[in-house]
mmCIF file of C-alpha atoms in Angstrom:
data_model
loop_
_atom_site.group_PDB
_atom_site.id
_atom_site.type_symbol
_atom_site.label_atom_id
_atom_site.label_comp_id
_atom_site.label_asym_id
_atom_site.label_seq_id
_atom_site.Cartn_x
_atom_site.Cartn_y
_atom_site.Cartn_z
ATOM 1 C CA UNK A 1 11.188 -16.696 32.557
ATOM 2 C CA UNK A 2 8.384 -13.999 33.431
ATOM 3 C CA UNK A 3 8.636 -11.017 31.370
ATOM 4 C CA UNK A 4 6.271 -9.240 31.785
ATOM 5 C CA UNK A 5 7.125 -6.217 29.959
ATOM 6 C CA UNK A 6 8.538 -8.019 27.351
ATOM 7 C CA UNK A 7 11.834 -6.463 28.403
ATOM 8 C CA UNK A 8 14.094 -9.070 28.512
ATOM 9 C CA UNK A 9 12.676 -10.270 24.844
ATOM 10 C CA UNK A 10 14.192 -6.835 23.835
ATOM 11 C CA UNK A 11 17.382 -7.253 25.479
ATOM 12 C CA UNK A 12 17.671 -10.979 23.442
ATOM 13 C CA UNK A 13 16.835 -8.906 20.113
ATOM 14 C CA UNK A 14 19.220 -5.965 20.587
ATOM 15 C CA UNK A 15 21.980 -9.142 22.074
ATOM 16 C CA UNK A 16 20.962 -10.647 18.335
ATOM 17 C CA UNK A 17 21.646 -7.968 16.482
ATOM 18 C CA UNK A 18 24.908 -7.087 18.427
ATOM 19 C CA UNK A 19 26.411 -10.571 17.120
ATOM 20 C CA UNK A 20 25.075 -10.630 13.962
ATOM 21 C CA UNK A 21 27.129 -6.977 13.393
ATOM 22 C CA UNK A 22 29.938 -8.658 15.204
ATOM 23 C CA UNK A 23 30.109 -11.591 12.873
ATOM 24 C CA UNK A 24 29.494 -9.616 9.614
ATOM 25 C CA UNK A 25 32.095 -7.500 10.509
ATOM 26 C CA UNK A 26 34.990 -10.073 10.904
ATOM 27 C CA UNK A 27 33.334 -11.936 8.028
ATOM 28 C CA UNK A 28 33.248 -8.556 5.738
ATOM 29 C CA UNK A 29 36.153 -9.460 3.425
ATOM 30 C CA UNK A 30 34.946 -13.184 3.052
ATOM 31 C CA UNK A 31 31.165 -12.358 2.321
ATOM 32 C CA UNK A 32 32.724 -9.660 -0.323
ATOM 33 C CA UNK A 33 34.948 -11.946 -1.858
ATOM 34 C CA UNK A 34 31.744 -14.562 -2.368
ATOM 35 C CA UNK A 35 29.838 -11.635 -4.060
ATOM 36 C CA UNK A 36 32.950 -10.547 -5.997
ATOM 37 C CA UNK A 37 33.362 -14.308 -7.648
ATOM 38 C CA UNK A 38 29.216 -13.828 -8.709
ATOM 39 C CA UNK A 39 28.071 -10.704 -8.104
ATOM 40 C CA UNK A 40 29.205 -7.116 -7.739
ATOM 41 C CA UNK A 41 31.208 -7.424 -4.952
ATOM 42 C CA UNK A 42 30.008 -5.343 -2.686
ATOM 43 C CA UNK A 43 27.854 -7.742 0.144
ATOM 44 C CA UNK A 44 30.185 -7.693 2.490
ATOM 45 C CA UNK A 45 31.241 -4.120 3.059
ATOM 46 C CA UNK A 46 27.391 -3.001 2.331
ATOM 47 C CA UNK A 47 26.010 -5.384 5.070
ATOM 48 C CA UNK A 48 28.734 -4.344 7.653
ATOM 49 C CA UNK A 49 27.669 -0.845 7.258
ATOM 50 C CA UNK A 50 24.447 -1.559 7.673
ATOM 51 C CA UNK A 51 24.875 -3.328 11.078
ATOM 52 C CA UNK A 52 27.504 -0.872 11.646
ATOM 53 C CA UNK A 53 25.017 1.733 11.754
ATOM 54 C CA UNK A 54 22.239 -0.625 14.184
ATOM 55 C CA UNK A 55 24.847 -1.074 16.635
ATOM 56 C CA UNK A 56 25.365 2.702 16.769
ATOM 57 C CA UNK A 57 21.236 3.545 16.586
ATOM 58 C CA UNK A 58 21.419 0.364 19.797
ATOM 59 C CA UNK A 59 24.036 2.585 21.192
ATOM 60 C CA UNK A 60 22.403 5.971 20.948
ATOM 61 C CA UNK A 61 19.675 4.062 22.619
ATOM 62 C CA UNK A 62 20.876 3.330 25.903
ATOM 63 C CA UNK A 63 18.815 2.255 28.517
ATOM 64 C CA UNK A 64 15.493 2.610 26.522
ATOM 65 C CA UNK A 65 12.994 0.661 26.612
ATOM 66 C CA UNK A 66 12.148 -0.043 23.645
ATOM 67 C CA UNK A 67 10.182 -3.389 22.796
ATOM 68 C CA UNK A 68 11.216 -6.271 20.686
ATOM 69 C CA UNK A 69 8.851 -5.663 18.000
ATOM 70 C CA UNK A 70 10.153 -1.941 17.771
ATOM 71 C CA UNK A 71 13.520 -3.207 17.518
ATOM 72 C CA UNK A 72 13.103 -5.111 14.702
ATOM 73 C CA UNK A 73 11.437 -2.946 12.865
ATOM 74 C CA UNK A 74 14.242 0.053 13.445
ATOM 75 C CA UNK A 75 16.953 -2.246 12.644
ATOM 76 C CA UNK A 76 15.421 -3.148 9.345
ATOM 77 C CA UNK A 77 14.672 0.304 8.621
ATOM 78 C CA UNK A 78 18.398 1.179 9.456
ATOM 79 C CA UNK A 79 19.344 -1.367 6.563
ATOM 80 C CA UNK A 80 16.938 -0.878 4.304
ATOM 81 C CA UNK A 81 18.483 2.624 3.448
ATOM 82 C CA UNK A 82 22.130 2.002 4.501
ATOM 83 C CA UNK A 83 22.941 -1.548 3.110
ATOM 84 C CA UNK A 84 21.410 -0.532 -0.259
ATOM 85 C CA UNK A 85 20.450 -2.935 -2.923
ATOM 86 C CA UNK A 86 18.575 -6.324 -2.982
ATOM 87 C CA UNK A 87 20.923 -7.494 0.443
ATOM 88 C CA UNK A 88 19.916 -4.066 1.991
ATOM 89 C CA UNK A 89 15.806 -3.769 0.889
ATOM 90 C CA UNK A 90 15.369 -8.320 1.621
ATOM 91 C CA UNK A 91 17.015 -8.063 5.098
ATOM 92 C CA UNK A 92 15.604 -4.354 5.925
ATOM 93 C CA UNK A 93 12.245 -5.834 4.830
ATOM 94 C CA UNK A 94 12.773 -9.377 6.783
ATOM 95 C CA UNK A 95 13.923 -7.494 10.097
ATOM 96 C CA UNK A 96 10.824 -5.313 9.684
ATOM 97 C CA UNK A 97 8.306 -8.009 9.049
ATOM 98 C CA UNK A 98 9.585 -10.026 11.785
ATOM 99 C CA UNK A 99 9.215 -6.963 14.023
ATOM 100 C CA UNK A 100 5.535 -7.138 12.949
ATOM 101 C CA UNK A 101 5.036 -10.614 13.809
ATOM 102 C CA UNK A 102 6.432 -10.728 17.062
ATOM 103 C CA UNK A 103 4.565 -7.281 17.970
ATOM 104 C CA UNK A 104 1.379 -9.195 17.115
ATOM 105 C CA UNK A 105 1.895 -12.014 18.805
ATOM 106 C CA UNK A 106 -1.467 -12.685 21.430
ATOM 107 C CA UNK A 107 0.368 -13.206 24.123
ATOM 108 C CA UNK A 108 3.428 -11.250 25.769
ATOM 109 C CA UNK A 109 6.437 -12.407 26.810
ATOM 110 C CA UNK A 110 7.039 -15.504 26.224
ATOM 111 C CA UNK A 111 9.392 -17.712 27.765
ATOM 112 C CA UNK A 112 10.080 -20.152 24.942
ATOM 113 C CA UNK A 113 13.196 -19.331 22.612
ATOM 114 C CA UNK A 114 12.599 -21.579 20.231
ATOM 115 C CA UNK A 115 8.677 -20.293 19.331
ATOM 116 C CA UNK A 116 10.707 -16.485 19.908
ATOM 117 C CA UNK A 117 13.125 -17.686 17.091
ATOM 118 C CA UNK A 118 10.402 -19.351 15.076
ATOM 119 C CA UNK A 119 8.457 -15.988 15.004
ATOM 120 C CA UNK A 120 11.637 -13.779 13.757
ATOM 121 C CA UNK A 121 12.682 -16.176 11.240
ATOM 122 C CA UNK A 122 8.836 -17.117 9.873
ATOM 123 C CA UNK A 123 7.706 -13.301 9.657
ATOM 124 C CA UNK A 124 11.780 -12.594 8.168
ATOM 125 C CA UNK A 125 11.184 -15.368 5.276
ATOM 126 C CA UNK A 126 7.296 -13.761 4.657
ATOM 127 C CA UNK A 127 8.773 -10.180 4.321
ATOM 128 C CA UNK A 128 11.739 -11.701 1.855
ATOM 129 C CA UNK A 129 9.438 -14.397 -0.148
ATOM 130 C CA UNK A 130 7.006 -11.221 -0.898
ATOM 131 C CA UNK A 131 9.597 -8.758 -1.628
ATOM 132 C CA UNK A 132 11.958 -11.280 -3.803
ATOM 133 C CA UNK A 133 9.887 -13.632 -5.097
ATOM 134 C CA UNK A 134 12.591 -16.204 -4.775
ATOM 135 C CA UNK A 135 11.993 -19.893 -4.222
ATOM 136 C CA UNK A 136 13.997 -22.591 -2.616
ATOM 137 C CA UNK A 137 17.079 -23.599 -5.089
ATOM 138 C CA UNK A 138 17.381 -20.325 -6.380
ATOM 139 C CA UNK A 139 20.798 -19.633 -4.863
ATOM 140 C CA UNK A 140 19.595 -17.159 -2.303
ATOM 141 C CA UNK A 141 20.070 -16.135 0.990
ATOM 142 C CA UNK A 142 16.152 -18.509 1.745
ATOM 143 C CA UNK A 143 18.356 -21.261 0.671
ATOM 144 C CA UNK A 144 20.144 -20.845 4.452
ATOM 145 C CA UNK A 145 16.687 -19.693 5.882
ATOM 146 C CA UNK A 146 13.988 -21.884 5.072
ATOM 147 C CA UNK A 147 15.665 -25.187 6.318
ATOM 148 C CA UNK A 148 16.462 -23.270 9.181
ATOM 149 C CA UNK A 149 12.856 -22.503 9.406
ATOM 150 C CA UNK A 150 12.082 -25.722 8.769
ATOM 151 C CA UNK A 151 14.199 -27.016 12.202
ATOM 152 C CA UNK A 152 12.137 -24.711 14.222
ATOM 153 C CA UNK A 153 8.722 -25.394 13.061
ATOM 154 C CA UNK A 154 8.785 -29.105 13.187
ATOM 155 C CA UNK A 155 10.550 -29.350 16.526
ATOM 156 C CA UNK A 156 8.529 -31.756 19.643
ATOM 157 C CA UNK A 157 7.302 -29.035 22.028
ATOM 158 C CA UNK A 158 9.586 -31.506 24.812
ATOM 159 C CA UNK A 159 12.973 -31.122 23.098
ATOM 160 C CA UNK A 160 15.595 -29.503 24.126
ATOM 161 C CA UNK A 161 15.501 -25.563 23.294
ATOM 162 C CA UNK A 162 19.134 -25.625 22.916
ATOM 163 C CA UNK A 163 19.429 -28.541 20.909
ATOM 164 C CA UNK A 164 16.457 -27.502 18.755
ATOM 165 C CA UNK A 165 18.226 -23.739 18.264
ATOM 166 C CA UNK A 166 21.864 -25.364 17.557
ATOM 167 C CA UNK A 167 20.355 -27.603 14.902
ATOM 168 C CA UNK A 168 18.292 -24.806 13.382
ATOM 169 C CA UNK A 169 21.709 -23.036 12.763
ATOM 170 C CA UNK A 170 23.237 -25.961 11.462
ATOM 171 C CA UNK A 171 20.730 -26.349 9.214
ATOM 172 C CA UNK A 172 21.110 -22.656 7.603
ATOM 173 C CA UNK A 173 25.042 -23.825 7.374
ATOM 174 C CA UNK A 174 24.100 -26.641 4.952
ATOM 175 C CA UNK A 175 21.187 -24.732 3.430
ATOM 176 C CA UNK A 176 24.137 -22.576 2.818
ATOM 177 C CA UNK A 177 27.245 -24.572 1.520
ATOM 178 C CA UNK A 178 24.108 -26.593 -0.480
ATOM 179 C CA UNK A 179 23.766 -23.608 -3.128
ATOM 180 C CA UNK A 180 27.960 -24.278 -4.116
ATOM 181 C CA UNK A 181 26.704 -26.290 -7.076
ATOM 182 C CA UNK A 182 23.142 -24.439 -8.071
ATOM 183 C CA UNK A 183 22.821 -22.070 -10.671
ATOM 184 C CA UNK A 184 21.535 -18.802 -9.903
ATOM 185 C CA UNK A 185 17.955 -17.949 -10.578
ATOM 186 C CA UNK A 186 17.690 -14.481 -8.830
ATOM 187 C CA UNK A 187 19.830 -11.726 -8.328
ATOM 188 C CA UNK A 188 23.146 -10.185 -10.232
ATOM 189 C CA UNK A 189 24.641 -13.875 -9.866
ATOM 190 C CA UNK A 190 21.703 -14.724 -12.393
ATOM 191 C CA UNK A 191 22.950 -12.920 -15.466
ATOM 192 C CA UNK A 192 26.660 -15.222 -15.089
ATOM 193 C CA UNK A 193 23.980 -18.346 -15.553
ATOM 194 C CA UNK A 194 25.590 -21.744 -15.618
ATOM 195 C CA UNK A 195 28.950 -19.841 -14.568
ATOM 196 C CA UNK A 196 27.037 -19.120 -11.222
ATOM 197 C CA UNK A 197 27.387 -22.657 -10.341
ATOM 198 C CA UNK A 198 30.392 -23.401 -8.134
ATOM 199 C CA UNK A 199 30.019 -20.342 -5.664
ATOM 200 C CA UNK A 200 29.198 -19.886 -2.580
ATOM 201 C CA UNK A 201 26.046 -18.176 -2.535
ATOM 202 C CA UNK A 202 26.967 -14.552 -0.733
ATOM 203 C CA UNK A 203 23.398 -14.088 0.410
ATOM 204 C CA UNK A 204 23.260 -17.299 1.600
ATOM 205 C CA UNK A 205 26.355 -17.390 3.753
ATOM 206 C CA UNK A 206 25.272 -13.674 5.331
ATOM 207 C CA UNK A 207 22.114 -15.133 5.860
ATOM 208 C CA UNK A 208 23.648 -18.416 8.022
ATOM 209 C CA UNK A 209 26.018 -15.975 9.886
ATOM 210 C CA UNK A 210 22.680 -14.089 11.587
ATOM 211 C CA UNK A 211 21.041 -17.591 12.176
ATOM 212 C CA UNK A 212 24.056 -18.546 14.082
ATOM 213 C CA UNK A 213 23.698 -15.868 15.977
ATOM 214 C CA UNK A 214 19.916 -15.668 16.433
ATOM 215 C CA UNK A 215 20.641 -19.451 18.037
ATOM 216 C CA UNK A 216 23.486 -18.658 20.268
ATOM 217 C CA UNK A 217 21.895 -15.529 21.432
ATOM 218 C CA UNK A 218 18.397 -17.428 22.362
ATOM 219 C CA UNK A 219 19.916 -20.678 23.319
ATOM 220 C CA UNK A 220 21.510 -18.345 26.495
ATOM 221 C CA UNK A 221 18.262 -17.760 27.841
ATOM 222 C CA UNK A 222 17.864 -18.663 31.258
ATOM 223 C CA UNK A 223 15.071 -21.296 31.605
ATOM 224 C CA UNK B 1 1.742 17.128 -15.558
ATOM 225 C CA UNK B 2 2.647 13.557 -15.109
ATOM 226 C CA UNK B 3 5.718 12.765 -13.320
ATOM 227 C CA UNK B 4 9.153 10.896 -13.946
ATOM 228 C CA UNK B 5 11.234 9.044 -11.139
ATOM 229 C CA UNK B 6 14.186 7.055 -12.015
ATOM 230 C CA UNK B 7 15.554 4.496 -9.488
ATOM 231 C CA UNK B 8 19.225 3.404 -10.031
ATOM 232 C CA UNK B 9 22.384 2.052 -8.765
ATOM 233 C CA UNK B 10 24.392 4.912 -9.718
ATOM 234 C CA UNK B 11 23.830 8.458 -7.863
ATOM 235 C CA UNK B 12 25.873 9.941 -11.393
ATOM 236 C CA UNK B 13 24.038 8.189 -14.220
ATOM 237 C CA UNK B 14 20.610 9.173 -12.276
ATOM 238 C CA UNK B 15 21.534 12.640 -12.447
ATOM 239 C CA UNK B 16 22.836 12.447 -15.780
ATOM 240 C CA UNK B 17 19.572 10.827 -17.310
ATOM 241 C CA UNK B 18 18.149 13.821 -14.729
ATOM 242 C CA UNK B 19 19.967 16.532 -16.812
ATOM 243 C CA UNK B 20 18.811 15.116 -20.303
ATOM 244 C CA UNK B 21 15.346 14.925 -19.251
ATOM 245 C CA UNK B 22 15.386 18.751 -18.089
ATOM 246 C CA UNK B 23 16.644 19.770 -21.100
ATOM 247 C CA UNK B 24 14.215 17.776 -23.238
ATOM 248 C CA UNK B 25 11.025 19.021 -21.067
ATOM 249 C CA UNK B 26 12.188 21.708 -18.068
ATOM 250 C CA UNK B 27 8.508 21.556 -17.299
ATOM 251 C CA UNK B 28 8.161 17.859 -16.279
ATOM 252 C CA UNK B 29 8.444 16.824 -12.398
ATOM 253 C CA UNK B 30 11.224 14.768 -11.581
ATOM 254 C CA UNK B 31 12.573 12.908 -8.795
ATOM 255 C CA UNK B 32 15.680 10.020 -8.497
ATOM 256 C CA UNK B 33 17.203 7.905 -6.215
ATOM 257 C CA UNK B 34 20.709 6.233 -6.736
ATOM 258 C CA UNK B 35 23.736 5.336 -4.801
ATOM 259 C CA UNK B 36 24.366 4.526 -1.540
ATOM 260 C CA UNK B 37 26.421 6.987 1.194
ATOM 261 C CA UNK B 38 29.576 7.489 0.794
ATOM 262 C CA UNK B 39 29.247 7.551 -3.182
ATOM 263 C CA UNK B 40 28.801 3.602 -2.995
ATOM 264 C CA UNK B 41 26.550 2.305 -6.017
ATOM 265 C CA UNK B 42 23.628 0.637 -5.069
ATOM 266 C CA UNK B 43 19.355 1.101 -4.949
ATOM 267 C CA UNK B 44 18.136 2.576 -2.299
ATOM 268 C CA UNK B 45 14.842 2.357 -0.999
ATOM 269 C CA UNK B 46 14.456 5.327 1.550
ATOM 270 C CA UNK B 47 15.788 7.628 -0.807
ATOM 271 C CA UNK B 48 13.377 6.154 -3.312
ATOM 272 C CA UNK B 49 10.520 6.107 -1.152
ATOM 273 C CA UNK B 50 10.981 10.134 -0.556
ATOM 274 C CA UNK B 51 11.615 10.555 -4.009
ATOM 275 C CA UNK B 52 8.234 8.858 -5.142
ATOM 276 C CA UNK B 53 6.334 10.811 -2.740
ATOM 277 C CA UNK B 54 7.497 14.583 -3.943
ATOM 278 C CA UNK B 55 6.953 13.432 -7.442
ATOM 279 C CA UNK B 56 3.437 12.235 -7.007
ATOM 280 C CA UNK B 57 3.387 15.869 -4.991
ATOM 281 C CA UNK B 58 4.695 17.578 -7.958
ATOM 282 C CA UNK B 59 2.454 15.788 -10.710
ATOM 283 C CA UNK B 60 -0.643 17.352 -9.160
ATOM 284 C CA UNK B 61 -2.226 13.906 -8.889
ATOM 285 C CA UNK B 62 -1.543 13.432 -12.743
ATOM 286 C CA UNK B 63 0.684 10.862 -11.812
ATOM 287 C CA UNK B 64 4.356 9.480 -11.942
ATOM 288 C CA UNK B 65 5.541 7.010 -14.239
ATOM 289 C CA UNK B 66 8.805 4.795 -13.001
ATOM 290 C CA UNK B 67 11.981 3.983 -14.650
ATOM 291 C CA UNK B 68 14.222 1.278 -13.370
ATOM 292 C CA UNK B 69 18.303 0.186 -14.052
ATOM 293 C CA UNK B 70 19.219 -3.301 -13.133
ATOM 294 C CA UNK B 71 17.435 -6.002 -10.483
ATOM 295 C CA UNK B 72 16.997 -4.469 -6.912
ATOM 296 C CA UNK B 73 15.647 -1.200 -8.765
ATOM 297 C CA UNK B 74 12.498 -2.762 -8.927
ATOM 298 C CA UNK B 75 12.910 -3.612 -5.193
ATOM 299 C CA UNK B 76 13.689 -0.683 -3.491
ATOM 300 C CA UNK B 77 9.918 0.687 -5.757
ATOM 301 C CA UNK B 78 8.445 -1.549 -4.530
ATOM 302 C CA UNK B 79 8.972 -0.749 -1.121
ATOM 303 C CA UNK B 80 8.458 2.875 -1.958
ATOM 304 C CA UNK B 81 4.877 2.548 -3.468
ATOM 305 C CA UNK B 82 4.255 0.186 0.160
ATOM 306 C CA UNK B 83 4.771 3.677 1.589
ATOM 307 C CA UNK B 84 1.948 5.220 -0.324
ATOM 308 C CA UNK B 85 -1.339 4.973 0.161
ATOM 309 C CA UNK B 86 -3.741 2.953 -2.306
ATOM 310 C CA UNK B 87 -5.122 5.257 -3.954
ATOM 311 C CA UNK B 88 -1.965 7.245 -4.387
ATOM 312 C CA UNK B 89 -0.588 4.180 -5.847
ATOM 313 C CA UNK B 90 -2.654 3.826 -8.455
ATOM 314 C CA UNK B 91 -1.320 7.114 -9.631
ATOM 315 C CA UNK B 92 2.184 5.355 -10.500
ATOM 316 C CA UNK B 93 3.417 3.449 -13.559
ATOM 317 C CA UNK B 94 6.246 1.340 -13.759
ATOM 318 C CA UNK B 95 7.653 0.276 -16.868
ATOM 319 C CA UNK B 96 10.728 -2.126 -17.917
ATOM 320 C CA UNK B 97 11.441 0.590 -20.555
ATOM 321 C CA UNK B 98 15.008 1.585 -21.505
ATOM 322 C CA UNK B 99 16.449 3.868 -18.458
ATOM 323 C CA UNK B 100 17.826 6.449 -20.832
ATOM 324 C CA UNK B 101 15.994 6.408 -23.763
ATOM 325 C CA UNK B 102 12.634 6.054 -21.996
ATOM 326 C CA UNK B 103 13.087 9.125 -20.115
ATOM 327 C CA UNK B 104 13.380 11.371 -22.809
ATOM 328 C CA UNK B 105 11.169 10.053 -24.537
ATOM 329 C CA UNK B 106 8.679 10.202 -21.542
ATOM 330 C CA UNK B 107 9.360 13.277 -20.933
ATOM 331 C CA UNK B 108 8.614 14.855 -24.240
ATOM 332 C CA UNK B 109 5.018 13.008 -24.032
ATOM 333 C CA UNK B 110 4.537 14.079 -20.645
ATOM 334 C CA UNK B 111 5.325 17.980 -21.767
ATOM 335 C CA UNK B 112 2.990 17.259 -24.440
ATOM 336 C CA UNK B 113 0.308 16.709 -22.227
ATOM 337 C CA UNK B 114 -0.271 13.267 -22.485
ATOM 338 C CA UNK B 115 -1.927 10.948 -19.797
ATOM 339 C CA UNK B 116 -0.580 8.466 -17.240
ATOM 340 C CA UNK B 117 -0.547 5.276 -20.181
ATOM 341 C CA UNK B 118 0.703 7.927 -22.518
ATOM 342 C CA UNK B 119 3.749 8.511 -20.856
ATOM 343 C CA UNK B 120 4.603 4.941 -20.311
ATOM 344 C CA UNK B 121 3.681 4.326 -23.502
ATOM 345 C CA UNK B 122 5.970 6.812 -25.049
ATOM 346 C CA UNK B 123 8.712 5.475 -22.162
ATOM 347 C CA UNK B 124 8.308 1.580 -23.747
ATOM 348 C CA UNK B 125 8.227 3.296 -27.165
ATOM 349 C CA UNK B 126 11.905 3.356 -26.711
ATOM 350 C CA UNK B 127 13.000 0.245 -26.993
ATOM 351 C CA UNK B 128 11.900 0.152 -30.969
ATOM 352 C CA UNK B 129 13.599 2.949 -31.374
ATOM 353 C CA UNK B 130 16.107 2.988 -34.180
ATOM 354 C CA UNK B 131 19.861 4.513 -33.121
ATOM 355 C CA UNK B 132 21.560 4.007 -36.534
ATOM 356 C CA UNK B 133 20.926 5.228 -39.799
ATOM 357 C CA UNK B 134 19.077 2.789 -41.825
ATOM 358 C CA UNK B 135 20.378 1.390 -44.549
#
């Protein structure tokens, strides 16, 4: 796919974050109830007006052209101060490091969705490692990213994008449903201790919702 | 005069702890960040990052020293001293001192006169402070 102008990158990003706000939206009461059984029950409604608000700044945009990396990084600004709290700074901070990464990227527009996702999720899990200090098994939302990251980075450079991008989502589903019986090590879920285990990590299942997304979103690009 | 900012969840308690540090030491800059629109609790960053910087401001270079709630308090400073340049950052203190207690107590040293470490000092000086009579 030429691109040139990185234009149609842009249009995949702003398509992204138009089904992620989708999907957090009809998943609001779910992801709330999740943080209500360990947390302060408030990740549901916080994230949806978050991406509430990016859908209306992609709105107010029109026909701009604005670049990927730009995107990004106004998206994850847009959270940072509307979602609020640990959810709100770790995503706003992920969004905006992965804006970084793909604006620094040598080469422009590329036509491979799989390296595209591999850049937004890699620079995403930097920006969240450094901010949250979590590890893997913490019961956090890394616990659906970094297999997910995982799928992307050690993918044959022959498979099939789609196949690579629909595993990569599946992967942030288990990550996901695999923190049910850990014990929270970050986070408000980490002052219930042992009574954390048993629950759906909130963070977690958020964090699967945008990865589905991210891989139906790129997995439409036209070869 | 060295600086106070207080990062929260709660826009009400922030101004509260606000309120008892004005009328400890009127004379002590002050800045906080709580609460989310809409009167939701919650950290938030932007709010916290404009509140570090017009503290610094209003120190004079002496300095701000940073009082935090619960968890993503320390989270949404960090991402305000990111905003600040380095040397600006060195000018800023955070301590795991008591929210309340550390304040005042901050804020008295600060009025005082004493130095960046002096304030925090005085902040983390709270938490062996005695609240009931002794026996």
């Amino acid at each position: 796919m030429p691109d040139p102008d990185g234009l149609a990158e842009a249009a995949l990003i702003r398509a992204w974050l138009r089904c992620a706000a989708a999907s957090v939206h009809e998943r609001r009461v779910w992801l709330t109830d999740l943080d209500a059984a360990i947390g302060d029950g408030d990740h549901g409604i916080n994230l949806d007006r978050g991406f509430t608000a990016v859908l209306a700044d992609l709105d107010g945009a029109g026909d701009r052209a604005d670049p990927a990396a730009a995107v990004l990084t106004a998206a994850g600004r847009r959270l940072l101060g509307m979602v609020g709290g640990a959810s709100g700074a770790l995503y706003g901070r992920g969004l905006m490091t992965a804006g970084r990464h793909v604006g620094e990227r040598p080469e422009a527009g590329p036509s491979d969705p799989v390296r595209l996702a591999s850049t937004i999720l890699g620079g995403a899990v930097e920006g969240i490692t450094a901010l949250g200090h979590a590890a893997a098994g913490d019961k956090t939302m890394l616990d659906a990213l970094l297999p997910a990251l995982s799928v992307l980075r050690s993918a044959a450079s022959d498979a099939d994008p789609a196949s690579t991008l629909a595993a990569d989502a599946a992967a942030g589903e288990a990550g996901a449903a695999a923190t049910v019986p850990l014990v929270a090590r970050k986070g408000r879920a980490s002052y219930l201790g042992e009574r954390s285990a048993g629950h759906l990590d909130p963070g977690a299942a958020s964090a699967a919702l945008l990865l589905r997304c991210l891989a139906t979103t790129l997995a439409d690009t036209p070869a | 005069m060295v600086g106070l900012l207080l990062v929260g969840h709660s826009a009400d308690v922030v101004r509260g702890v606000l309120a008892m540090v004005a009328q400890a030491a009127p004379a002590v800059p002050t800045g906080g960040a709580g609460g989310l629109a809409g009167g939701r609790l919650g950290t938030n960053a932007v709010d916290a990052t404009e509140a570090l910087r017009a503290t610094l401001e209003a120190s004079g270079g002496d300095g701000v020293v940073a009082l935090l709630d619960l968890g993503s308090a320390a989270m949404a400073l960090e991402i305000a001293l990111e905003a600040l340049e380095p040397g600006e950052r060195e000018r800023v203190m955070a301590t795991d001192a008591p929210f309340v207690e550390g304040a005042v107590l901050a804020a008295v040293a600060s009025a005082g006169g004493a130095s960046l470490a002096g304030v925090r000092a005085a902040a983390e000086s709270a938490r062996a402070m005695a609240k009931l009579p002794r026996a």
